[in-house]
Amino acid sequence: MKDFLSWLGSLPPLLQIPIVVVAFLVVATVVVLLIEVAPRPGTVYTVIRFAACLVIPGVVLLLLGSVWWAVAAAVVLGGVFFLLDYRSRKGSGYLFALFGFLSPAILLLLVGLVYPTFATLWGSLLSNRGAFIGLDNYVWIFSQPDNLIVIRNTIIWVLVVPVVSTAIGLAYAVFIDRSRGEKFFKVLVFMPMAISFVGASVIWRFVYDYRPGDRDQIGLWNGILTGLGLDPVNWLQQVPLNTFLLTIVLIWVQTGFAMVILSAALKGVAVEQIEAAQLDGTNAWQRFWNVQVPAIRPSLIVVLTTISIASLKVFDIVRTMGTAYPDTGVIANEMVTLLQKFEAGRSSAFAVILFLLVMPIVIYNARQIQKSREIR
């Protein structure tokens, strides 16, 4: 395996990709073939199973160079074949077949999600030298004033950005919907979504830019102030205003996303419901609040939770704009900063805190989706 990976690493990157894809497809094909063959009776299928129990451990021995791994592969493979065959005779082999088909995805989830989660949790209990120190990293986080400011700023992001972005996006969706030039206006509002967070941050740095002394101001806001005869302001040095100014960047980017989703939801509201409410003598605001908003509630929840998760994970904007200014840090940025200082334990502890902040949002979103399916 080491030789194979070394050989693969020596190849050009564009050639590595198809080789890895082909290798994955071959493994997946073999897994699917064995699942299909395992429950079937007959001499031919018995021979195939027997050959698989010999060939696959041999391949494992060749790749890993370990007899024990080869023995383990043979035992696991034989056990899986036995269970598939036994359960198929009982009439419930489809469950094992289903698990077999899902095994590649389950394996990817275990390797890409479950294992890193537990590894990060364990790493948060270790010192920078790898010694077990229990909850000391968490004690350090919640006992340092600077870390509390980081957590406070993260909470500000997750409270301000989703609500403001969704409110503005909903307003755009209502007022632009079915108006003249609807497509043009929607393109303008959605355009920031095509810009990366770093690009958006650079744009807004020019908006907030400040030049000391009598130098010409190139920042938009300070240009307006000096044009009106007022003194320029170093916006990003104003605490805690600078944190709210940074959130404007993400609001600007995410408003287009909220508008598109909510506009599509509003178009799906039954016209009969609106006409019925109009016949009852309701005004435009009452029809909007009592008819349209309840009808698009699932879409509102999706938009709010999606933007909330993006706000919790925000890194690029703060890294590009806020590192040179006081009290603008957030958890994701602090994680990277600590890791660059070789403080992996404290960085992992921040990652666990971020995970705990994201989980309630994900669980709530999943429950709301389940409720919507039950209603349907």
PDB file of C-alpha atoms in Angstrom, residues 1-228:
ATOM      1  CA  MET A   1       0.000   0.000   0.000  1.00  0.00           C
ATOM      2  CA  LYS A   2       2.853   2.375   0.852  1.00  0.00           C
ATOM      3  CA  ASP A   3       4.510   1.682  -2.504  1.00  0.00           C
ATOM      4  CA  PHE A   4       1.214   2.207  -4.308  1.00  0.00           C
ATOM      5  CA  LEU A   5       0.596   5.519  -2.558  1.00  0.00           C
ATOM      6  CA  SER A   6       4.185   6.609  -3.237  1.00  0.00           C
ATOM      7  CA  TRP A   7       3.764   5.742  -6.903  1.00  0.00           C
ATOM      8  CA  LEU A   8       0.420   7.530  -7.000  1.00  0.00           C
ATOM      9  CA  GLY A   9       1.963  10.615  -5.393  1.00  0.00           C
ATOM     10  CA  SER A  10       4.669  10.743  -8.035  1.00  0.00           C
ATOM     11  CA  LEU A  11       2.100  11.098 -10.805  1.00  0.00           C
ATOM     12  CA  PRO A  12       0.720  14.446 -12.048  1.00  0.00           C
ATOM     13  CA  PRO A  13      -2.369  15.611 -10.093  1.00  0.00           C
ATOM     14  CA  LEU A  14      -4.642  15.384 -13.131  1.00  0.00           C
ATOM     15  CA  LEU A  15      -3.642  11.732 -13.538  1.00  0.00           C
ATOM     16  CA  GLN A  16      -4.084  10.903  -9.844  1.00  0.00           C
ATOM     17  CA  ILE A  17      -7.780  11.823  -9.892  1.00  0.00           C
ATOM     18  CA  PRO A  18      -8.941   9.271 -12.512  1.00  0.00           C
ATOM     19  CA  ILE A  19      -6.797   6.532 -10.920  1.00  0.00           C
ATOM     20  CA  VAL A  20      -8.382   7.115  -7.501  1.00  0.00           C
ATOM     21  CA  VAL A  21     -11.873   7.216  -9.053  1.00  0.00           C
ATOM     22  CA  VAL A  22     -11.267   3.979 -10.971  1.00  0.00           C
ATOM     23  CA  ALA A  23      -9.898   2.265  -7.849  1.00  0.00           C
ATOM     24  CA  PHE A  24     -12.983   3.327  -5.875  1.00  0.00           C
ATOM     25  CA  LEU A  25     -15.313   2.106  -8.634  1.00  0.00           C
ATOM     26  CA  VAL A  26     -13.521  -1.247  -8.775  1.00  0.00           C
ATOM     27  CA  VAL A  27     -13.855  -1.726  -5.017  1.00  0.00           C
ATOM     28  CA  ALA A  28     -17.510  -0.655  -5.079  1.00  0.00           C
ATOM     29  CA  THR A  29     -18.204  -3.017  -8.000  1.00  0.00           C
ATOM     30  CA  VAL A  30     -16.609  -5.931  -6.170  1.00  0.00           C
ATOM     31  CA  VAL A  31     -18.634  -5.166  -3.032  1.00  0.00           C
ATOM     32  CA  VAL A  32     -21.895  -4.975  -4.988  1.00  0.00           C
ATOM     33  CA  LEU A  33     -21.052  -8.186  -6.888  1.00  0.00           C
ATOM     34  CA  LEU A  34     -20.349 -10.107  -3.714  1.00  0.00           C
ATOM     35  CA  ILE A  35     -23.556  -8.845  -2.116  1.00  0.00           C
ATOM     36  CA  GLU A  36     -25.473  -9.993  -5.168  1.00  0.00           C
ATOM     37  CA  VAL A  37     -23.749 -13.389  -5.211  1.00  0.00           C
ATOM     38  CA  ALA A  38     -23.794 -14.147  -1.485  1.00  0.00           C
ATOM     39  CA  PRO A  39     -27.470 -15.195  -0.995  1.00  0.00           C
ATOM     40  CA  ARG A  40     -27.738 -17.238  -4.204  1.00  0.00           C
ATOM     41  CA  PRO A  41     -27.621 -21.050  -4.095  1.00  0.00           C
ATOM     42  CA  GLY A  42     -25.728 -23.177  -6.620  1.00  0.00           C
ATOM     43  CA  THR A  43     -22.276 -24.536  -7.300  1.00  0.00           C
ATOM     44  CA  VAL A  44     -21.160 -21.574  -9.391  1.00  0.00           C
ATOM     45  CA  TYR A  45     -21.962 -19.058  -6.677  1.00  0.00           C
ATOM     46  CA  THR A  46     -20.364 -21.257  -4.038  1.00  0.00           C
ATOM     47  CA  VAL A  47     -17.156 -21.321  -6.067  1.00  0.00           C
ATOM     48  CA  ILE A  48     -17.256 -17.534  -6.468  1.00  0.00           C
ATOM     49  CA  ARG A  49     -17.680 -17.080  -2.723  1.00  0.00           C
ATOM     50  CA  PHE A  50     -14.858 -19.505  -2.002  1.00  0.00           C
ATOM     51  CA  ALA A  51     -12.585 -17.732  -4.485  1.00  0.00           C
ATOM     52  CA  ALA A  52     -13.443 -14.357  -2.958  1.00  0.00           C
ATOM     53  CA  CYS A  53     -12.518 -15.650   0.511  1.00  0.00           C
ATOM     54  CA  LEU A  54      -9.093 -16.589  -0.895  1.00  0.00           C
ATOM     55  CA  VAL A  55      -8.397 -13.772  -3.336  1.00  0.00           C
ATOM     56  CA  ILE A  56      -9.448 -10.796  -1.210  1.00  0.00           C
ATOM     57  CA  PRO A  57      -7.296 -11.749   1.835  1.00  0.00           C
ATOM     58  CA  GLY A  58      -4.440 -12.327  -0.608  1.00  0.00           C
ATOM     59  CA  VAL A  59      -4.873  -8.825  -2.010  1.00  0.00           C
ATOM     60  CA  VAL A  60      -4.964  -7.432   1.548  1.00  0.00           C
ATOM     61  CA  LEU A  61      -1.737  -9.318   2.320  1.00  0.00           C
ATOM     62  CA  LEU A  62      -0.127  -7.920  -0.823  1.00  0.00           C
ATOM     63  CA  LEU A  63      -1.181  -4.332  -0.144  1.00  0.00           C
ATOM     64  CA  LEU A  64      -0.652  -4.156   3.622  1.00  0.00           C
ATOM     65  CA  GLY A  65       2.079  -6.777   3.996  1.00  0.00           C
ATOM     66  CA  SER A  66       0.490  -8.135   7.179  1.00  0.00           C
ATOM     67  CA  VAL A  67      -0.693 -11.690   7.743  1.00  0.00           C
ATOM     68  CA  TRP A  68      -2.944 -10.592  10.599  1.00  0.00           C
ATOM     69  CA  TRP A  69      -4.797  -8.102   8.406  1.00  0.00           C
ATOM     70  CA  ALA A  70      -5.249 -10.817   5.789  1.00  0.00           C
ATOM     71  CA  VAL A  71      -6.628 -13.223   8.397  1.00  0.00           C
ATOM     72  CA  ALA A  72      -8.955 -10.522   9.709  1.00  0.00           C
ATOM     73  CA  ALA A  73     -10.207  -9.837   6.174  1.00  0.00           C
ATOM     74  CA  ALA A  74     -10.860 -13.539   5.604  1.00  0.00           C
ATOM     75  CA  VAL A  75     -12.741 -13.882   8.895  1.00  0.00           C
ATOM     76  CA  VAL A  76     -14.858 -10.784   8.265  1.00  0.00           C
ATOM     77  CA  LEU A  77     -15.589 -11.763   4.672  1.00  0.00           C
ATOM     78  CA  GLY A  78     -16.527 -15.313   5.609  1.00  0.00           C
ATOM     79  CA  GLY A  79     -18.748 -14.067   8.422  1.00  0.00           C
ATOM     80  CA  VAL A  80     -20.546 -11.629   6.122  1.00  0.00           C
ATOM     81  CA  PHE A  81     -21.139 -14.342   3.526  1.00  0.00           C
ATOM     82  CA  PHE A  82     -22.474 -16.682   6.195  1.00  0.00           C
ATOM     83  CA  LEU A  83     -24.869 -14.081   7.587  1.00  0.00           C
ATOM     84  CA  LEU A  84     -26.111 -13.076   4.139  1.00  0.00           C
ATOM     85  CA  ASP A  85     -26.715 -16.677   3.192  1.00  0.00           C
ATOM     86  CA  TYR A  86     -28.345 -17.549   6.526  1.00  0.00           C
ATOM     87  CA  ARG A  87     -30.623 -14.523   6.581  1.00  0.00           C
ATOM     88  CA  SER A  88     -31.663 -15.011   2.937  1.00  0.00           C
ATOM     89  CA  ARG A  89     -32.905 -18.486   3.809  1.00  0.00           C
ATOM     90  CA  LYS A  90     -34.987 -16.925   6.564  1.00  0.00           C
ATOM     91  CA  GLY A  91     -36.550 -14.518   4.100  1.00  0.00           C
ATOM     92  CA  SER A  92     -34.909 -11.340   5.412  1.00  0.00           C
ATOM     93  CA  GLY A  93     -31.728 -11.223   3.389  1.00  0.00           C
ATOM     94  CA  TYR A  94     -32.752  -7.921   1.813  1.00  0.00           C
ATOM     95  CA  LEU A  95     -31.863  -6.126   5.049  1.00  0.00           C
ATOM     96  CA  PHE A  96     -28.305  -7.361   4.846  1.00  0.00           C
ATOM     97  CA  ALA A  97     -28.217  -6.690   1.127  1.00  0.00           C
ATOM     98  CA  LEU A  98     -29.408  -3.142   1.813  1.00  0.00           C
ATOM     99  CA  PHE A  99     -26.680  -2.692   4.403  1.00  0.00           C
ATOM    100  CA  GLY A 100     -24.179  -4.044   1.910  1.00  0.00           C
ATOM    101  CA  PHE A 101     -25.238  -1.542  -0.735  1.00  0.00           C
ATOM    102  CA  LEU A 102     -25.039   1.278   1.804  1.00  0.00           C
ATOM    103  CA  SER A 103     -21.688   0.136   3.183  1.00  0.00           C
ATOM    104  CA  PRO A 104     -19.565   2.374   0.892  1.00  0.00           C
ATOM    105  CA  ALA A 105     -21.502   5.472   1.983  1.00  0.00           C
ATOM    106  CA  ILE A 106     -21.424   4.336   5.611  1.00  0.00           C
ATOM    107  CA  LEU A 107     -17.679   3.796   5.355  1.00  0.00           C
ATOM    108  CA  LEU A 108     -17.182   7.296   3.942  1.00  0.00           C
ATOM    109  CA  LEU A 109     -19.288   8.771   6.754  1.00  0.00           C
ATOM    110  CA  LEU A 110     -17.294   6.867   9.357  1.00  0.00           C
ATOM    111  CA  VAL A 111     -13.975   7.949   7.900  1.00  0.00           C
ATOM    112  CA  GLY A 112     -14.954  11.507   6.979  1.00  0.00           C
ATOM    113  CA  LEU A 113     -17.330  12.439   9.805  1.00  0.00           C
ATOM    114  CA  VAL A 114     -17.547  10.075  12.770  1.00  0.00           C
ATOM    115  CA  TYR A 115     -13.830   9.413  13.205  1.00  0.00           C
ATOM    116  CA  PRO A 116     -12.811  13.119  12.952  1.00  0.00           C
ATOM    117  CA  THR A 117     -15.517  14.001  15.472  1.00  0.00           C
ATOM    118  CA  PHE A 118     -14.257  11.575  18.101  1.00  0.00           C
ATOM    119  CA  ALA A 119     -10.629  12.374  17.268  1.00  0.00           C
ATOM    120  CA  THR A 120     -11.312  16.082  17.814  1.00  0.00           C
ATOM    121  CA  LEU A 121     -13.170  15.360  21.046  1.00  0.00           C
ATOM    122  CA  TRP A 122     -10.249  13.290  22.317  1.00  0.00           C
ATOM    123  CA  GLY A 123      -7.751  15.895  21.122  1.00  0.00           C
ATOM    124  CA  SER A 124      -9.538  18.566  23.148  1.00  0.00           C
ATOM    125  CA  LEU A 125      -8.647  16.591  26.296  1.00  0.00           C
ATOM    126  CA  LEU A 126      -4.927  16.580  25.498  1.00  0.00           C
ATOM    127  CA  SER A 127      -2.215  19.171  26.002  1.00  0.00           C
ATOM    128  CA  ASN A 128      -0.119  20.579  23.202  1.00  0.00           C
ATOM    129  CA  ARG A 129       2.435  17.830  23.917  1.00  0.00           C
ATOM    130  CA  GLY A 130      -0.186  15.064  23.740  1.00  0.00           C
ATOM    131  CA  ALA A 131      -0.576  14.484  27.494  1.00  0.00           C
ATOM    132  CA  PHE A 132      -4.049  13.878  28.913  1.00  0.00           C
ATOM    133  CA  ILE A 133      -5.187  16.955  30.864  1.00  0.00           C
ATOM    134  CA  GLY A 134      -8.960  16.412  31.023  1.00  0.00           C
ATOM    135  CA  LEU A 135     -11.061  19.566  30.773  1.00  0.00           C
ATOM    136  CA  ASP A 136      -8.206  22.034  31.272  1.00  0.00           C
ATOM    137  CA  ASN A 137      -8.504  23.341  27.709  1.00  0.00           C
ATOM    138  CA  TYR A 138     -12.169  24.164  28.285  1.00  0.00           C
ATOM    139  CA  VAL A 139     -11.333  25.811  31.613  1.00  0.00           C
ATOM    140  CA  TRP A 140      -8.752  27.930  29.792  1.00  0.00           C
ATOM    141  CA  ILE A 141     -11.283  28.954  27.144  1.00  0.00           C
ATOM    142  CA  PHE A 142     -13.948  30.079  29.608  1.00  0.00           C
ATOM    143  CA  SER A 143     -11.498  31.724  32.024  1.00  0.00           C
ATOM    144  CA  GLN A 144      -9.805  34.043  29.515  1.00  0.00           C
ATOM    145  CA  PRO A 145     -11.593  37.352  28.748  1.00  0.00           C
ATOM    146  CA  ASP A 146     -10.373  37.333  25.135  1.00  0.00           C
ATOM    147  CA  ASN A 147     -11.896  33.892  24.572  1.00  0.00           C
ATOM    148  CA  LEU A 148     -15.208  35.029  26.027  1.00  0.00           C
ATOM    149  CA  ILE A 149     -15.188  37.910  23.538  1.00  0.00           C
ATOM    150  CA  VAL A 150     -14.623  35.372  20.734  1.00  0.00           C
ATOM    151  CA  ILE A 151     -17.629  33.322  21.877  1.00  0.00           C
ATOM    152  CA  ARG A 152     -19.709  36.485  22.295  1.00  0.00           C
ATOM    153  CA  ASN A 153     -18.872  37.606  18.772  1.00  0.00           C
ATOM    154  CA  THR A 154     -19.819  34.203  17.368  1.00  0.00           C
ATOM    155  CA  ILE A 155     -23.195  34.409  19.115  1.00  0.00           C
ATOM    156  CA  ILE A 156     -23.687  37.930  17.709  1.00  0.00           C
ATOM    157  CA  TRP A 157     -23.020  36.613  14.202  1.00  0.00           C
ATOM    158  CA  VAL A 158     -25.507  33.764  14.568  1.00  0.00           C
ATOM    159  CA  LEU A 159     -28.202  36.033  16.019  1.00  0.00           C
ATOM    160  CA  VAL A 160     -27.856  39.010  13.684  1.00  0.00           C
ATOM    161  CA  VAL A 161     -26.949  37.605  10.261  1.00  0.00           C
ATOM    162  CA  PRO A 162     -29.735  34.982   9.800  1.00  0.00           C
ATOM    163  CA  VAL A 163     -32.521  37.274  11.013  1.00  0.00           C
ATOM    164  CA  VAL A 164     -31.455  40.333   9.025  1.00  0.00           C
ATOM    165  CA  SER A 165     -30.588  38.363   5.862  1.00  0.00           C
ATOM    166  CA  THR A 166     -33.896  36.493   5.938  1.00  0.00           C
ATOM    167  CA  ALA A 167     -35.923  39.646   6.657  1.00  0.00           C
ATOM    168  CA  ILE A 168     -34.314  41.597   3.810  1.00  0.00           C
ATOM    169  CA  GLY A 169     -34.512  38.598   1.472  1.00  0.00           C
ATOM    170  CA  LEU A 170     -38.209  38.163   2.277  1.00  0.00           C
ATOM    171  CA  ALA A 171     -38.853  41.863   1.700  1.00  0.00           C
ATOM    172  CA  TYR A 172     -37.110  41.676  -1.666  1.00  0.00           C
ATOM    173  CA  ALA A 173     -39.075  38.545  -2.574  1.00  0.00           C
ATOM    174  CA  VAL A 174     -42.398  40.229  -1.755  1.00  0.00           C
ATOM    175  CA  PHE A 175     -41.779  43.592  -3.419  1.00  0.00           C
ATOM    176  CA  ILE A 176     -39.852  42.378  -6.468  1.00  0.00           C
ATOM    177  CA  ASP A 177     -42.185  39.434  -7.142  1.00  0.00           C
ATOM    178  CA  ARG A 178     -44.258  39.958 -10.299  1.00  0.00           C
ATOM    179  CA  SER A 179     -42.927  43.504 -10.734  1.00  0.00           C
ATOM    180  CA  ARG A 180     -41.567  44.958 -13.949  1.00  0.00           C
ATOM    181  CA  GLY A 181     -37.916  44.050 -14.305  1.00  0.00           C
ATOM    182  CA  GLU A 182     -38.263  41.240 -11.767  1.00  0.00           C
ATOM    183  CA  LYS A 183     -35.492  39.131 -13.322  1.00  0.00           C
ATOM    184  CA  PHE A 184     -33.107  42.093 -13.530  1.00  0.00           C
ATOM    185  CA  PHE A 185     -33.614  43.061  -9.880  1.00  0.00           C
ATOM    186  CA  LYS A 186     -33.246  39.476  -8.708  1.00  0.00           C
ATOM    187  CA  VAL A 187     -29.996  39.105 -10.606  1.00  0.00           C
ATOM    188  CA  LEU A 188     -28.640  42.240  -8.925  1.00  0.00           C
ATOM    189  CA  VAL A 189     -29.603  41.011  -5.443  1.00  0.00           C
ATOM    190  CA  PHE A 190     -28.325  37.485  -6.059  1.00  0.00           C
ATOM    191  CA  MET A 191     -25.042  38.601  -7.641  1.00  0.00           C
ATOM    192  CA  PRO A 192     -23.068  38.779  -4.331  1.00  0.00           C
ATOM    193  CA  MET A 193     -23.665  35.019  -3.925  1.00  0.00           C
ATOM    194  CA  ALA A 194     -21.320  34.523  -6.883  1.00  0.00           C
ATOM    195  CA  ILE A 195     -18.523  36.348  -5.041  1.00  0.00           C
ATOM    196  CA  SER A 196     -16.294  34.471  -2.616  1.00  0.00           C
ATOM    197  CA  PHE A 197     -16.214  35.585   1.007  1.00  0.00           C
ATOM    198  CA  VAL A 198     -12.649  36.818   0.521  1.00  0.00           C
ATOM    199  CA  GLY A 199     -13.679  38.849  -2.522  1.00  0.00           C
ATOM    200  CA  ALA A 200     -16.664  40.296  -0.663  1.00  0.00           C
ATOM    201  CA  SER A 201     -14.388  41.164   2.266  1.00  0.00           C
ATOM    202  CA  VAL A 202     -11.984  43.032   0.003  1.00  0.00           C
ATOM    203  CA  ILE A 203     -14.890  45.003  -1.490  1.00  0.00           C
ATOM    204  CA  TRP A 204     -16.173  46.001   1.930  1.00  0.00           C
ATOM    205  CA  ARG A 205     -12.693  46.910   3.171  1.00  0.00           C
ATOM    206  CA  PHE A 206     -12.788  49.682   0.579  1.00  0.00           C
ATOM    207  CA  VAL A 207     -16.188  50.715   1.922  1.00  0.00           C
ATOM    208  CA  TYR A 208     -14.825  51.013   5.483  1.00  0.00           C
ATOM    209  CA  ASP A 209     -11.329  52.211   4.553  1.00  0.00           C
ATOM    210  CA  TYR A 210      -9.846  54.970   6.705  1.00  0.00           C
ATOM    211  CA  ARG A 211      -6.850  57.210   5.999  1.00  0.00           C
ATOM    212  CA  PRO A 212      -5.404  59.193   8.943  1.00  0.00           C
ATOM    213  CA  GLY A 213      -4.517  62.850   8.802  1.00  0.00           C
ATOM    214  CA  ASP A 214      -5.233  65.008   5.798  1.00  0.00           C
ATOM    215  CA  ARG A 215      -4.830  62.182   3.276  1.00  0.00           C
ATOM    216  CA  ASP A 216      -7.561  61.657   0.702  1.00  0.00           C
ATOM    217  CA  GLN A 217     -10.172  59.145   1.811  1.00  0.00           C
ATOM    218  CA  ILE A 218     -10.766  56.255  -0.607  1.00  0.00           C
ATOM    219  CA  GLY A 219     -13.349  54.514   1.619  1.00  0.00           C
ATOM    220  CA  LEU A 220     -16.945  55.001   0.493  1.00  0.00           C
ATOM    221  CA  TRP A 221     -18.353  55.874   3.909  1.00  0.00           C
ATOM    222  CA  ASN A 222     -15.519  58.211   4.853  1.00  0.00           C
ATOM    223  CA  GLY A 223     -15.667  59.762   1.401  1.00  0.00           C
ATOM    224  CA  ILE A 224     -19.309  60.631   2.056  1.00  0.00           C
ATOM    225  CA  LEU A 225     -18.489  61.994   5.518  1.00  0.00           C
ATOM    226  CA  THR A 226     -15.649  64.209   4.295  1.00  0.00           C
ATOM    227  CA  GLY A 227     -17.823  65.353   1.394  1.00  0.00           C
ATOM    228  CA  LEU A 228     -20.359  66.554   3.956  1.00  0.00           C
TER     229      LEU A 228
END
